[in-house]
mmCIF file of C-alpha atoms in Angstrom:
data_model
loop_
_atom_site.group_PDB
_atom_site.id
_atom_site.type_symbol
_atom_site.label_atom_id
_atom_site.label_comp_id
_atom_site.label_asym_id
_atom_site.label_seq_id
_atom_site.Cartn_x
_atom_site.Cartn_y
_atom_site.Cartn_z
ATOM 1 C CA UNK A 1 -26.568 60.926 -9.205
ATOM 2 C CA UNK A 2 -25.308 59.004 -7.086
ATOM 3 C CA UNK A 3 -28.354 57.594 -5.440
ATOM 4 C CA UNK A 4 -30.148 54.047 -6.000
ATOM 5 C CA UNK A 5 -32.225 54.819 -8.040
ATOM 6 C CA UNK A 6 -30.232 56.783 -10.711
ATOM 7 C CA UNK A 7 -27.879 54.097 -10.428
ATOM 8 C CA UNK A 8 -29.946 51.454 -11.482
ATOM 9 C CA UNK A 9 -31.221 54.154 -13.936
ATOM 10 C CA UNK A 10 -27.858 54.514 -15.850
ATOM 11 C CA UNK A 11 -27.077 51.058 -15.461
ATOM 12 C CA UNK A 12 -30.422 50.473 -17.418
ATOM 13 C CA UNK A 13 -30.145 52.906 -20.064
ATOM 14 C CA UNK A 14 -26.335 52.331 -21.103
ATOM 15 C CA UNK A 15 -27.765 49.128 -23.233
ATOM 16 C CA UNK A 16 -29.657 51.957 -25.169
ATOM 17 C CA UNK A 17 -32.868 54.108 -24.795
ATOM 18 C CA UNK A 18 -36.280 52.317 -23.687
ATOM 19 C CA UNK A 19 -39.425 54.416 -23.130
ATOM 20 C CA UNK A 20 -41.168 54.948 -19.448
ATOM 21 C CA UNK A 21 -43.102 52.112 -19.217
ATOM 22 C CA UNK A 22 -40.001 49.759 -20.461
ATOM 23 C CA UNK A 23 -37.879 51.285 -17.580
ATOM 24 C CA UNK A 24 -40.611 51.481 -15.279
ATOM 25 C CA UNK A 25 -40.656 47.605 -15.312
ATOM 26 C CA UNK A 26 -36.944 46.947 -15.441
ATOM 27 C CA UNK A 27 -35.871 49.157 -12.383
ATOM 28 C CA UNK A 28 -37.048 46.707 -9.596
ATOM 29 C CA UNK A 29 -39.346 48.513 -6.605
ATOM 30 C CA UNK A 30 -39.583 51.885 -8.256
ATOM 31 C CA UNK A 31 -42.513 54.095 -7.945
ATOM 32 C CA UNK A 32 -43.505 55.904 -11.257
ATOM 33 C CA UNK A 33 -43.531 58.784 -8.838
ATOM 34 C CA UNK A 34 -39.992 57.876 -7.474
ATOM 35 C CA UNK A 35 -38.718 56.973 -11.165
ATOM 36 C CA UNK A 36 -40.667 60.332 -13.055
ATOM 37 C CA UNK A 37 -38.171 62.370 -9.995
ATOM 38 C CA UNK A 38 -35.319 61.214 -10.964
ATOM 39 C CA UNK A 39 -35.097 60.776 -14.782
ATOM 40 C CA UNK A 40 -36.857 64.881 -14.400
ATOM 41 C CA UNK A 41 -32.886 65.075 -12.140
ATOM 42 C CA UNK A 42 -31.088 63.642 -14.355
ATOM 43 C CA UNK A 43 -31.677 65.284 -17.545
ATOM 44 C CA UNK A 44 -31.391 68.421 -15.151
ATOM 45 C CA UNK A 45 -28.228 67.369 -14.799
ATOM 46 C CA UNK A 46 -27.892 66.727 -18.671
ATOM 47 C CA UNK A 47 -27.224 62.870 -18.374
ATOM 48 C CA UNK A 48 -30.655 61.793 -19.684
ATOM 49 C CA UNK A 49 -31.931 63.367 -22.891
ATOM 50 C CA UNK A 50 -36.228 62.579 -23.173
ATOM 51 C CA UNK A 51 -37.059 62.626 -26.230
ATOM 52 C CA UNK A 52 -40.616 63.268 -27.109
ATOM 53 C CA UNK A 53 -41.894 61.502 -30.963
ATOM 54 C CA UNK A 54 -44.905 63.344 -32.492
ATOM 55 C CA UNK A 55 -46.562 59.616 -32.791
ATOM 56 C CA UNK A 56 -50.225 58.571 -31.937
ATOM 57 C CA UNK A 57 -50.354 57.274 -29.268
ATOM 58 C CA UNK A 58 -47.553 59.430 -28.621
ATOM 59 C CA UNK A 59 -44.205 57.897 -27.860
ATOM 60 C CA UNK A 60 -41.114 59.026 -25.236
ATOM 61 C CA UNK A 61 -38.123 57.564 -24.857
ATOM 62 C CA UNK A 62 -35.079 58.236 -22.362
ATOM 63 C CA UNK A 63 -30.631 57.890 -23.273
ATOM 64 C CA UNK A 64 -27.964 59.167 -21.509
ATOM 65 C CA UNK A 65 -26.008 61.309 -22.971
ATOM 66 C CA UNK A 66 -22.337 61.563 -23.833
ATOM 67 C CA UNK A 67 -21.688 61.990 -20.241
ATOM 68 C CA UNK A 68 -24.276 59.456 -19.009
ATOM 69 C CA UNK A 69 -21.837 57.395 -20.989
ATOM 70 C CA UNK A 70 -18.988 58.801 -19.293
ATOM 71 C CA UNK A 71 -20.256 58.316 -16.097
ATOM 72 C CA UNK A 72 -21.592 54.250 -16.653
ATOM 73 C CA UNK A 73 -18.041 52.504 -15.710
ATOM 74 C CA UNK A 74 -18.198 54.922 -12.336
ATOM 75 C CA UNK A 75 -22.187 53.665 -11.931
ATOM 76 C CA UNK A 76 -21.349 50.527 -12.430
ATOM 77 C CA UNK A 77 -18.594 49.861 -10.226
ATOM 78 C CA UNK A 78 -21.299 51.739 -7.503
ATOM 79 C CA UNK A 79 -24.189 49.111 -8.112
ATOM 80 C CA UNK A 80 -21.808 45.802 -8.433
ATOM 81 C CA UNK A 81 -19.972 47.110 -4.838
ATOM 82 C CA UNK A 82 -23.786 47.334 -3.271
ATOM 83 C CA UNK A 83 -24.541 43.800 -5.132
ATOM 84 C CA UNK A 84 -21.425 42.383 -3.919
ATOM 85 C CA UNK A 85 -21.558 43.601 -0.183
ATOM 86 C CA UNK A 86 -25.412 43.789 -0.077
ATOM 87 C CA UNK A 87 -25.398 41.275 2.958
ATOM 88 C CA UNK A 88 -23.054 43.120 5.236
ATOM 89 C CA UNK A 89 -25.452 45.926 4.102
ATOM 90 C CA UNK A 90 -28.573 43.627 5.599
ATOM 91 C CA UNK A 91 -27.057 42.762 8.183
ATOM 92 C CA UNK A 92 -25.953 46.055 9.684
ATOM 93 C CA UNK A 93 -28.789 47.449 9.290
ATOM 94 C CA UNK A 94 -30.469 44.914 11.225
ATOM 95 C CA UNK A 95 -28.034 44.790 13.691
ATOM 96 C CA UNK A 96 -28.700 48.997 13.951
ATOM 97 C CA UNK A 97 -32.664 48.967 13.970
ATOM 98 C CA UNK A 98 -32.649 46.069 16.737
ATOM 99 C CA UNK A 99 -29.943 48.383 19.226
ATOM 100 C CA UNK B 1 -25.100 56.034 -0.420
ATOM 101 C CA UNK B 2 -24.015 57.524 -3.520
ATOM 102 C CA UNK B 3 -24.846 60.739 -2.873
ATOM 103 C CA UNK B 4 -23.437 63.567 -3.121
ATOM 104 C CA UNK B 5 -23.189 64.291 1.102
ATOM 105 C CA UNK B 6 -22.460 60.579 1.613
ATOM 106 C CA UNK B 7 -19.661 60.405 -1.557
ATOM 107 C CA UNK B 8 -18.498 63.959 0.282
ATOM 108 C CA UNK B 9 -18.493 62.074 3.704
ATOM 109 C CA UNK B 10 -17.301 58.757 3.156
ATOM 110 C CA UNK B 11 -13.972 60.902 1.420
ATOM 111 C CA UNK B 12 -13.075 63.522 4.218
ATOM 112 C CA UNK B 13 -13.459 59.868 6.650
ATOM 113 C CA UNK B 14 -11.338 58.410 4.739
ATOM 114 C CA UNK B 15 -8.380 60.153 6.064
ATOM 115 C CA UNK B 16 -9.186 59.124 9.523
ATOM 116 C CA UNK B 17 -11.355 59.426 11.834
ATOM 117 C CA UNK B 18 -13.454 62.786 12.993
ATOM 118 C CA UNK B 19 -16.032 65.087 15.611
ATOM 119 C CA UNK B 20 -19.103 65.875 13.817
ATOM 120 C CA UNK B 21 -17.389 69.571 14.632
ATOM 121 C CA UNK B 22 -14.310 69.082 12.378
ATOM 122 C CA UNK B 23 -16.724 66.500 10.273
ATOM 123 C CA UNK B 24 -19.372 69.302 9.340
ATOM 124 C CA UNK B 25 -16.473 72.286 9.465
ATOM 125 C CA UNK B 26 -15.527 69.926 6.086
ATOM 126 C CA UNK B 27 -18.437 69.615 4.131
ATOM 127 C CA UNK B 28 -18.955 72.268 2.210
ATOM 128 C CA UNK B 29 -22.731 73.388 2.635
ATOM 129 C CA UNK B 30 -23.879 70.707 4.358
ATOM 130 C CA UNK B 31 -26.291 71.795 6.914
ATOM 131 C CA UNK B 32 -25.644 69.625 10.931
ATOM 132 C CA UNK B 33 -29.752 67.914 10.307
ATOM 133 C CA UNK B 34 -28.280 66.600 6.811
ATOM 134 C CA UNK B 35 -24.933 65.962 7.394
ATOM 135 C CA UNK B 36 -26.603 63.639 11.416
ATOM 136 C CA UNK B 37 -28.406 62.202 8.566
ATOM 137 C CA UNK B 38 -26.216 61.165 6.184
ATOM 138 C CA UNK B 39 -24.344 59.685 9.695
ATOM 139 C CA UNK B 40 -27.251 58.377 10.429
ATOM 140 C CA UNK B 41 -27.897 56.407 7.326
ATOM 141 C CA UNK B 42 -23.573 55.560 6.779
ATOM 142 C CA UNK B 43 -23.621 53.762 10.277
ATOM 143 C CA UNK B 44 -27.104 52.138 9.961
ATOM 144 C CA UNK B 45 -25.217 50.860 6.066
ATOM 145 C CA UNK B 46 -22.112 49.971 8.515
ATOM 146 C CA UNK B 47 -20.216 51.757 6.237
ATOM 147 C CA UNK B 48 -19.071 54.431 9.907
ATOM 148 C CA UNK B 49 -19.008 53.940 13.182
ATOM 149 C CA UNK B 50 -19.883 55.953 16.103
ATOM 150 C CA UNK B 51 -17.857 55.777 19.126
ATOM 151 C CA UNK B 52 -18.945 58.131 22.303
ATOM 152 C CA UNK B 53 -15.588 58.131 24.917
ATOM 153 C CA UNK B 54 -16.756 59.224 28.310
ATOM 154 C CA UNK B 55 -14.741 62.151 28.851
ATOM 155 C CA UNK B 56 -15.945 65.747 29.969
ATOM 156 C CA UNK B 57 -17.455 67.078 27.907
ATOM 157 C CA UNK B 58 -18.418 63.957 25.641
ATOM 158 C CA UNK B 59 -16.207 63.725 23.056
ATOM 159 C CA UNK B 60 -18.312 61.574 19.790
ATOM 160 C CA UNK B 61 -15.882 60.738 17.145
ATOM 161 C CA UNK B 62 -17.251 58.948 13.521
ATOM 162 C CA UNK B 63 -15.161 56.413 11.119
ATOM 163 C CA UNK B 64 -14.891 54.169 8.190
ATOM 164 C CA UNK B 65 -15.414 50.538 9.025
ATOM 165 C CA UNK B 66 -13.637 47.789 6.242
ATOM 166 C CA UNK B 67 -17.059 48.047 4.884
ATOM 167 C CA UNK B 68 -16.890 51.724 4.225
ATOM 168 C CA UNK B 69 -12.786 51.668 3.568
ATOM 169 C CA UNK B 70 -13.519 48.573 0.930
ATOM 170 C CA UNK B 71 -15.931 51.609 -1.041
ATOM 171 C CA UNK B 72 -13.217 54.475 -0.993
ATOM 172 C CA UNK B 73 -11.994 53.989 -4.546
ATOM 173 C CA UNK B 74 -15.096 53.847 -5.960
ATOM 174 C CA UNK B 75 -16.408 56.364 -4.200
ATOM 175 C CA UNK B 76 -13.202 58.886 -4.707
ATOM 176 C CA UNK B 77 -13.950 57.760 -8.707
ATOM 177 C CA UNK B 78 -17.549 59.661 -8.011
ATOM 178 C CA UNK B 79 -16.275 62.318 -6.747
ATOM 179 C CA UNK B 80 -13.418 63.307 -9.166
ATOM 180 C CA UNK B 81 -15.846 62.360 -12.185
ATOM 181 C CA UNK B 82 -18.827 64.885 -10.439
ATOM 182 C CA UNK B 83 -15.095 67.760 -10.450
ATOM 183 C CA UNK B 84 -14.071 66.762 -13.211
ATOM 184 C CA UNK B 85 -17.514 67.751 -15.361
ATOM 185 C CA UNK B 86 -18.859 70.532 -13.251
ATOM 186 C CA UNK B 87 -19.175 72.434 -15.842
ATOM 187 C CA UNK B 88 -21.135 70.101 -18.022
ATOM 188 C CA UNK B 89 -23.964 69.906 -15.274
ATOM 189 C CA UNK B 90 -23.541 73.191 -14.055
ATOM 190 C CA UNK B 91 -24.805 73.863 -17.893
ATOM 191 C CA UNK B 92 -27.024 71.462 -18.573
ATOM 192 C CA UNK B 93 -29.321 73.024 -15.410
ATOM 193 C CA UNK B 94 -29.232 76.244 -16.444
ATOM 194 C CA UNK B 95 -30.715 75.248 -20.214
ATOM 195 C CA UNK B 96 -33.405 72.968 -17.945
ATOM 196 C CA UNK B 97 -33.871 75.613 -16.039
ATOM 197 C CA UNK B 98 -34.610 78.118 -18.596
ATOM 198 C CA UNK B 99 -36.398 76.520 -21.114
#
């Protein structure tokens, strides 16, 4: 649950429940397939709930559970660290790839 | 770098440099292939350095960089969260798998 996509999804859902389509727009660079897998893993781990509303058209929402809420601070710190050190990571990756 | 294996490797390397074989023993459940891939990703991200010593037999050590050291607190918090909530996660996984 600490992988890049999980960190982003948990961060975005920490502002409230969202539909798949909205989540897909707000998580930069994620494919629909990866978002589906990430949400399924988070649901399986008890971090997120998936609620389907019997409406026409059908509406499905994803929401952090209490367990997911308790992870928010840690995930935010990890996301912040990645943001703060992004340049160093990109530099390291370039050096590694051009060795 | 927040995935399970990276979190464990960073945590264990936070106590000092280690050889591949020792790391493989101390990271419970990791395969040699997964440890190799994890170390390669961490090296590429600038979190870990790989030093090969021209000895007979050859010795290779892995060590946290300054960037890796700066990640230690965040990674420790994530690992601690997983440890603290392991039962809830296992319960959620069982319920998900037996729906």
